[in-house]
Coordinates of C-alpha atoms in Angstrom, one line a residue:
Chain A
M1 CA 204.3 143.6 284.1
A2 CA 202.5 144.8 281.0
P3 CA 199.8 142.4 279.8
V4 CA 201.0 140.2 276.9
A5 CA 199.2 140.7 273.6
P6 CA 197.1 137.7 272.5
R7 CA 198.8 135.7 269.9
S8 CA 197.2 134.7 266.6
G9 CA 196.3 131.1 265.8
E10 CA 199.1 130.9 263.3
A11 CA 201.7 132.1 265.7
V12 CA 200.7 129.7 268.4
F13 CA 200.5 126.8 266.0
A14 CA 204.0 127.6 264.7
S15 CA 205.4 127.6 268.2
V16 CA 203.9 124.3 269.6
E17 CA 205.4 121.0 269.1
R18 CA 203.9 119.0 266.3
V19 CA 203.2 115.4 265.3
N20 CA 202.6 113.9 261.9
A21 CA 199.1 114.5 260.7
E22 CA 198.6 111.0 259.6
L23 CA 199.5 109.5 262.9
F24 CA 196.9 111.8 264.5
T25 CA 194.2 110.9 261.9
L26 CA 194.9 107.2 262.0
T27 CA 194.9 107.1 265.8
Y28 CA 191.5 108.8 265.8
G29 CA 190.4 106.2 263.3
A30 CA 191.6 103.4 265.5
I31 CA 189.7 104.9 268.4
V32 CA 186.4 105.1 266.4
R33 CA 187.0 101.5 265.2
Q34 CA 187.5 100.2 268.7
L35 CA 184.3 102.0 269.9
L36 CA 182.3 100.5 267.0
T37 CA 183.6 97.0 267.8
D38 CA 182.8 97.3 271.5
L39 CA 179.6 99.2 271.5
E40 CA 178.1 98.1 268.2
E41 CA 175.2 100.7 268.5
V42 CA 176.0 103.8 266.5
E43 CA 174.1 106.0 268.9
E44 CA 176.2 104.7 271.8
V45 CA 179.4 105.4 269.9
N46 CA 178.2 108.9 269.2
K47 CA 177.6 109.4 272.9
Q48 CA 180.9 107.9 273.9
L49 CA 182.8 110.1 271.4
D50 CA 181.1 113.1 272.8
Q51 CA 182.0 112.1 276.4
M52 CA 185.7 111.5 275.4
G53 CA 185.7 114.9 273.8
Y54 CA 184.3 116.4 276.9
N55 CA 187.0 114.9 279.0
I56 CA 189.6 116.3 276.6
G57 CA 187.9 119.7 276.5
I58 CA 188.0 120.3 280.2
R59 CA 191.8 119.9 280.2
L60 CA 192.5 121.4 276.8
I61 CA 191.1 124.7 277.9
D62 CA 193.9 125.2 280.4
E63 CA 196.5 124.7 277.7
F64 CA 194.7 126.9 275.3
L65 CA 194.5 129.8 277.8
A66 CA 198.1 129.4 278.8
K67 CA 199.5 129.3 275.3
S68 CA 197.3 131.8 273.5
N69 CA 197.1 134.6 275.9
V70 CA 193.7 135.6 274.8
S71 CA 191.9 138.0 277.1
R72 CA 188.5 137.4 278.5
C73 CA 185.9 137.4 275.7
V74 CA 183.4 140.2 275.8
D75 CA 180.5 138.2 274.4
F76 CA 179.7 134.9 272.8
K77 CA 180.4 136.3 269.3
E78 CA 184.0 136.9 270.3
T79 CA 184.1 133.4 271.9
A80 CA 183.1 131.8 268.7
E81 CA 185.6 133.7 266.7
V82 CA 188.4 132.8 269.1
I83 CA 187.5 129.1 268.9
A84 CA 187.4 129.1 265.2
K85 CA 190.5 131.1 264.5
V86 CA 192.8 130.5 267.4
G87 CA 191.6 127.3 269.2
L88 CA 191.1 125.1 266.2
K89 CA 194.2 126.4 264.6
M90 CA 196.4 125.8 267.6
F91 CA 195.4 122.2 268.1
L92 CA 194.3 120.9 264.7
G93 CA 196.1 123.3 262.4
V94 CA 192.9 124.4 260.6
T95 CA 190.6 127.3 261.0
A96 CA 186.9 127.5 260.7
S97 CA 184.6 130.3 259.7
V98 CA 181.8 131.6 261.9
T99 CA 178.4 132.2 260.2
N100 CA 174.7 132.0 260.6
W101 CA 174.3 134.0 263.8
D102 CA 170.8 133.9 265.1
A103 CA 168.8 137.0 266.2
D104 CA 170.0 137.2 269.8
G105 CA 173.6 136.2 269.2
S106 CA 173.5 133.0 271.2
S107 CA 173.9 130.5 268.5
C108 CA 176.2 130.2 265.5
S109 CA 177.6 127.8 263.0
L110 CA 181.3 126.9 262.7
I111 CA 182.1 125.8 259.1
L112 CA 185.1 123.6 258.7
E113 CA 186.4 123.4 255.2
D114 CA 189.2 121.1 256.1
N115 CA 188.6 118.5 258.8
P116 CA 191.8 116.7 259.9
L117 CA 189.9 113.9 261.6
V118 CA 188.4 112.6 258.4
D119 CA 191.3 112.2 256.0
F120 CA 191.0 108.9 254.3
V121 CA 187.6 108.2 255.8
E122 CA 184.5 106.8 254.2
L123 CA 181.5 105.6 256.2
P124 CA 180.2 102.1 255.3
D125 CA 176.5 101.5 254.9
T126 CA 176.3 99.9 258.3
C127 CA 177.4 103.0 260.1
Q128 CA 175.2 105.6 258.5
G129 CA 174.0 107.2 261.7
L130 CA 177.5 107.8 263.0
Y131 CA 178.8 111.3 263.6
Y132 CA 182.4 110.4 263.0
C133 CA 183.8 113.7 264.4
N134 CA 181.6 113.8 267.4
I135 CA 184.6 114.2 269.6
L136 CA 184.9 117.8 268.5
N137 CA 181.4 118.5 269.9
G138 CA 182.6 117.3 273.3
V139 CA 185.8 119.2 273.2
I140 CA 184.1 122.5 272.5
R141 CA 181.4 121.8 275.0
G142 CA 183.9 120.8 277.7
A143 CA 186.2 123.7 277.1
L144 CA 183.4 126.3 277.2
E145 CA 182.0 124.8 280.3
M146 CA 185.3 125.4 282.1
V147 CA 185.0 129.0 281.2
S148 CA 181.5 129.3 282.6
M149 CA 179.5 128.8 279.4
K150 CA 177.0 126.0 279.1
T151 CA 176.6 125.1 275.5
E152 CA 175.0 122.6 273.2
V153 CA 177.0 121.6 270.1
N154 CA 175.6 119.6 267.2
W155 CA 176.5 118.6 263.7
V156 CA 174.3 120.2 261.1
R157 CA 176.2 119.2 258.0
D158 CA 178.7 116.3 257.7
M159 CA 180.6 115.5 254.6
L160 CA 180.9 111.9 255.4
R161 CA 177.1 111.8 255.3
G162 CA 177.0 113.4 251.9
D163 CA 176.8 117.1 252.6
D164 CA 179.2 119.5 251.1
T165 CA 181.0 120.7 254.2
Y166 CA 181.3 120.3 257.9
E167 CA 179.0 122.5 259.9
L168 CA 178.8 122.6 263.7
R169 CA 176.0 124.5 265.4
V170 CA 177.1 126.0 268.8
K171 CA 174.4 127.2 271.0
L172 CA 175.0 129.1 274.2
L173 CA 172.5 127.9 276.8
K174 CA 173.6 130.0 279.7
Q175 CA 176.5 131.8 281.4
V176 CA 177.2 130.2 284.7
P177 CA 178.7 132.7 287.1
E178 CA 182.0 131.5 288.7
E179 CA 181.6 129.9 292.0
Y180 CA 184.4 130.2 294.5
P181 CA 185.1 127.2 296.7
Y182 CA 185.6 129.5 299.7
K183 CA 183.7 132.3 301.2
D184 CA 185.1 135.8 300.9
D185 CA 184.5 136.9 304.5
E186 CA 186.2 134.0 306.2
Chain B
M1 CA 174.8 108.1 249.7
I2 CA 178.4 109.0 250.1
G3 CA 179.8 111.1 247.2
V4 CA 176.6 112.5 246.1
G5 CA 176.1 116.2 246.7
K6 CA 179.7 117.1 247.2
I7 CA 180.7 120.1 245.2
K8 CA 184.1 120.9 246.3
Q9 CA 185.5 117.6 247.4
Y10 CA 186.7 114.7 245.4
S11 CA 184.2 112.0 244.5
N12 CA 186.5 109.3 245.6
V13 CA 188.3 109.5 248.9
L14 CA 191.3 107.7 247.3
E15 CA 191.7 110.6 244.8
K16 CA 192.2 113.1 247.5
P17 CA 195.9 114.3 247.6
L18 CA 197.9 113.1 250.5
S19 CA 198.4 116.1 252.8
R20 CA 201.7 116.8 254.4
E21 CA 200.5 118.9 257.2
S22 CA 201.0 118.4 260.9
R23 CA 198.9 118.6 264.0
S24 CA 199.8 119.8 267.5
L25 CA 201.5 117.3 269.8
S26 CA 199.1 118.2 272.6
A27 CA 196.1 117.3 270.5
F28 CA 197.6 113.9 269.9
A29 CA 198.5 113.5 273.5
F30 CA 195.0 114.3 274.6
L31 CA 193.6 111.8 272.1
F32 CA 195.9 109.1 273.1
S33 CA 195.2 109.6 276.8
E34 CA 191.5 109.3 276.1
M35 CA 192.1 106.1 274.2
V36 CA 194.0 104.6 277.1
Q37 CA 191.5 105.8 279.6
Y38 CA 188.6 104.3 277.6
N39 CA 190.4 101.0 277.2
Q40 CA 191.0 100.9 280.9
T41 CA 187.3 100.9 281.5
Q42 CA 186.9 97.9 279.2
V43 CA 189.4 95.5 280.7
D44 CA 190.1 93.8 284.0
N45 CA 193.8 93.3 283.8
I46 CA 197.0 94.8 282.3
A47 CA 197.6 92.1 279.7
E48 CA 194.2 92.8 278.2
L49 CA 194.9 96.5 278.2
E50 CA 198.1 96.1 276.4
R51 CA 196.5 93.8 273.9
R52 CA 193.8 96.3 273.1
L53 CA 196.3 99.1 272.6
E54 CA 198.3 96.8 270.4
D55 CA 195.3 96.0 268.3
A56 CA 194.6 99.7 267.9
G57 CA 198.2 100.2 266.8
Y58 CA 197.9 97.2 264.4
S59 CA 195.2 99.0 262.4
V60 CA 197.3 102.1 262.3
G61 CA 200.4 100.2 261.2
A62 CA 198.6 98.4 258.4
R63 CA 197.4 101.8 257.0
V64 CA 200.7 103.5 257.5
L65 CA 202.4 100.7 255.5
E66 CA 200.2 101.3 252.5
L67 CA 200.6 105.0 252.7
L68 CA 204.4 104.9 252.9
C69 CA 204.8 102.2 250.3
N70 CA 203.0 104.5 247.9
R71 CA 204.6 107.8 248.9
E72 CA 208.1 107.0 250.1
K73 CA 209.1 103.9 248.3
G74 CA 207.4 104.1 244.9
N75 CA 205.4 100.9 245.5
R76 CA 208.4 98.7 246.0
R77 CA 207.9 95.8 248.4
E78 CA 210.6 94.7 250.9
T79 CA 211.4 91.0 250.7
R80 CA 214.4 90.8 253.0
L81 CA 214.4 90.9 256.8
L82 CA 217.0 93.6 257.1
G83 CA 215.2 95.6 254.5
I84 CA 212.0 95.6 256.3
L85 CA 213.6 96.3 259.7
S86 CA 215.5 99.3 258.4
F87 CA 212.3 100.5 256.7
V88 CA 210.5 100.4 260.1
H89 CA 213.5 101.8 262.0
S90 CA 214.1 104.7 259.6
T91 CA 211.2 105.5 257.3
V92 CA 208.3 104.6 259.4
W93 CA 209.7 106.2 262.6
K94 CA 210.8 109.3 260.7
V95 CA 207.3 109.8 259.2
L96 CA 205.3 109.0 262.4
F97 CA 207.6 110.4 265.1
G98 CA 209.7 112.9 263.2
K99 CA 213.1 111.2 263.8
V100 CA 214.6 107.8 263.1
A101 CA 214.5 105.4 266.0
D102 CA 217.5 105.6 268.4
S103 CA 218.8 102.1 267.6
L104 CA 218.2 98.8 265.9
E105 CA 219.9 95.8 267.4
K106 CA 219.9 92.1 266.9
G107 CA 219.1 90.0 269.9
T108 CA 222.1 88.0 271.2
E109 CA 220.2 85.2 272.8
H110 CA 217.8 84.3 270.1
E111 CA 218.2 84.3 266.3
D112 CA 214.7 85.6 265.7
E113 CA 214.7 88.6 268.0
Y114 CA 215.4 92.2 267.1
M115 CA 215.1 95.3 269.2
I116 CA 214.3 98.9 268.2
S117 CA 215.1 101.2 271.1
E118 CA 213.9 104.7 271.8
K119 CA 214.9 107.0 274.7
E120 CA 211.4 108.3 275.1
L121 CA 208.6 107.2 272.9
L122 CA 206.4 110.0 271.7
V123 CA 203.3 108.4 273.0
N124 CA 204.8 108.0 276.5
R125 CA 205.9 111.5 276.9
F126 CA 203.0 112.7 278.9
I127 CA 202.2 109.4 280.6
S128 CA 203.2 108.2 284.0
I129 CA 202.5 104.7 285.0
P130 CA 201.1 104.2 288.6
K131 CA 203.1 101.8 290.7
D132 CA 200.3 99.3 290.9
M133 CA 200.3 98.8 287.1
G134 CA 203.7 97.2 287.2
A135 CA 205.3 96.7 283.9
F136 CA 202.5 98.2 281.8
N137 CA 203.8 100.2 278.8
C138 CA 201.6 102.4 276.6
G139 CA 204.3 101.8 274.0
A140 CA 202.1 98.7 273.3
F141 CA 200.4 101.0 270.8
V142 CA 203.7 101.5 269.0
A143 CA 204.4 97.8 269.2
G144 CA 201.1 97.3 267.5
I145 CA 202.0 99.8 264.8
V146 CA 205.2 97.9 264.1
R147 CA 203.4 94.6 264.1
G148 CA 200.9 96.0 261.7
V149 CA 203.6 97.1 259.3
L150 CA 205.5 93.8 259.6
D151 CA 202.5 91.5 259.3
N152 CA 201.2 93.2 256.3
S153 CA 204.6 93.1 254.5
G154 CA 204.7 89.4 254.9
F155 CA 206.9 89.2 258.0
P156 CA 204.6 87.9 260.8
A157 CA 206.1 88.6 264.2
V158 CA 205.2 89.0 267.9
V159 CA 206.0 92.6 268.9
T160 CA 206.1 93.9 272.5
A161 CA 207.2 97.0 274.2
H162 CA 209.4 97.0 277.3
F163 CA 210.9 99.5 279.7
V164 CA 214.7 99.1 280.1
P165 CA 216.1 101.1 283.0
M166 CA 219.3 102.9 282.1
E167 CA 221.9 104.1 284.5
G168 CA 222.2 107.8 284.7
Q169 CA 218.7 108.4 283.2
Q170 CA 215.7 109.1 285.2
R171 CA 213.2 107.7 282.8
P172 CA 213.8 104.2 281.5
R173 CA 214.4 103.6 277.8
T174 CA 211.7 101.9 275.8
T175 CA 212.6 98.8 273.7
I176 CA 210.3 97.4 271.1
L177 CA 211.1 93.7 270.9
I178 CA 210.3 92.0 267.6
K179 CA 210.2 88.2 267.5
F180 CA 209.8 86.9 264.0
A181 CA 207.8 83.8 263.2
E182 CA 209.5 80.6 262.2
E183 CA 208.5 80.9 258.5
V184 CA 210.2 84.3 258.2
L185 CA 213.6 82.9 259.3
R186 CA 213.3 79.9 257.1
R187 CA 212.4 82.0 254.1
E188 CA 215.3 84.3 254.9
A189 CA 217.7 81.4 255.1
R190 CA 216.4 80.1 251.8
L191 CA 216.9 83.5 250.1
G192 CA 220.5 83.3 251.2

């Protein structure tokens, strides 16, 4: 069978089933609120959000690969483009732009103009250290780990903290070669 | 300081236009499953878990009510029982889940009970309950949303979600049972 061409983010997003954006945003808000009430320490909440995102990411990658038909990315540059244009579009309905590549191509910034998680959100003074969208870090990190890339993802700019846009810095730490659970010669 | 330094965005989050976009169902399903899993680690028993999901839903419901009153109803406030029930059954359901609820019924045994039924709740679509969790229903989240809407409209009620097995269907139907507080019925009787 001829290989199926990869679908654009728009095409995939148009074909998946959808839910109301507000339900999604409000549910995420309820989650953050629960975490703040339980954990009280903003750093703990950040860590927990990242962990939850990681759990989501390791499962999300399967669905992403199944629905989008992207072929194996040649290098990290392509990976970043695919995340920004196809991945984010497919799940969140927004795209990001990829900028600020560093010299050896291992680290870049994803700029989100539109962030669906933060509609209607303002951070009160008591939560100033909170990275509200930290779940995204975990999702990207988890998803990339399942395709053999160990990464570090951090927020550089966050509108809820007063910056002018959302900027995520994604840094490739190393490519882990795939390990098979069985030996070839057995 | 929030609001300082933003060039493109609105200075006040309330002035931002209400968007009408949608997100993917799987993104929501992943998020919801993480929420349930996180809450499972925080509780010892099922009743607590249901209560926590309900509380989460309550905060969603309160906000959805404000949003919808402004957008769909032109800031009109429901004062009658049937009015608020049909608001929940039609408008709220349509906005949140894309369709009106399957049915709205009045309880036969008690005056203060009403039931909204749904063949398959959106939140339960990708969830299966293990046998040892008995009657636990993640629809408690939706029950919380309904309670949030009702409570903040001035109709305090106890809202729970139940599975009702149906013949001929593999998955049981979900019923949201609404039991209104005394004062609501008295007020309704007074209004005639």
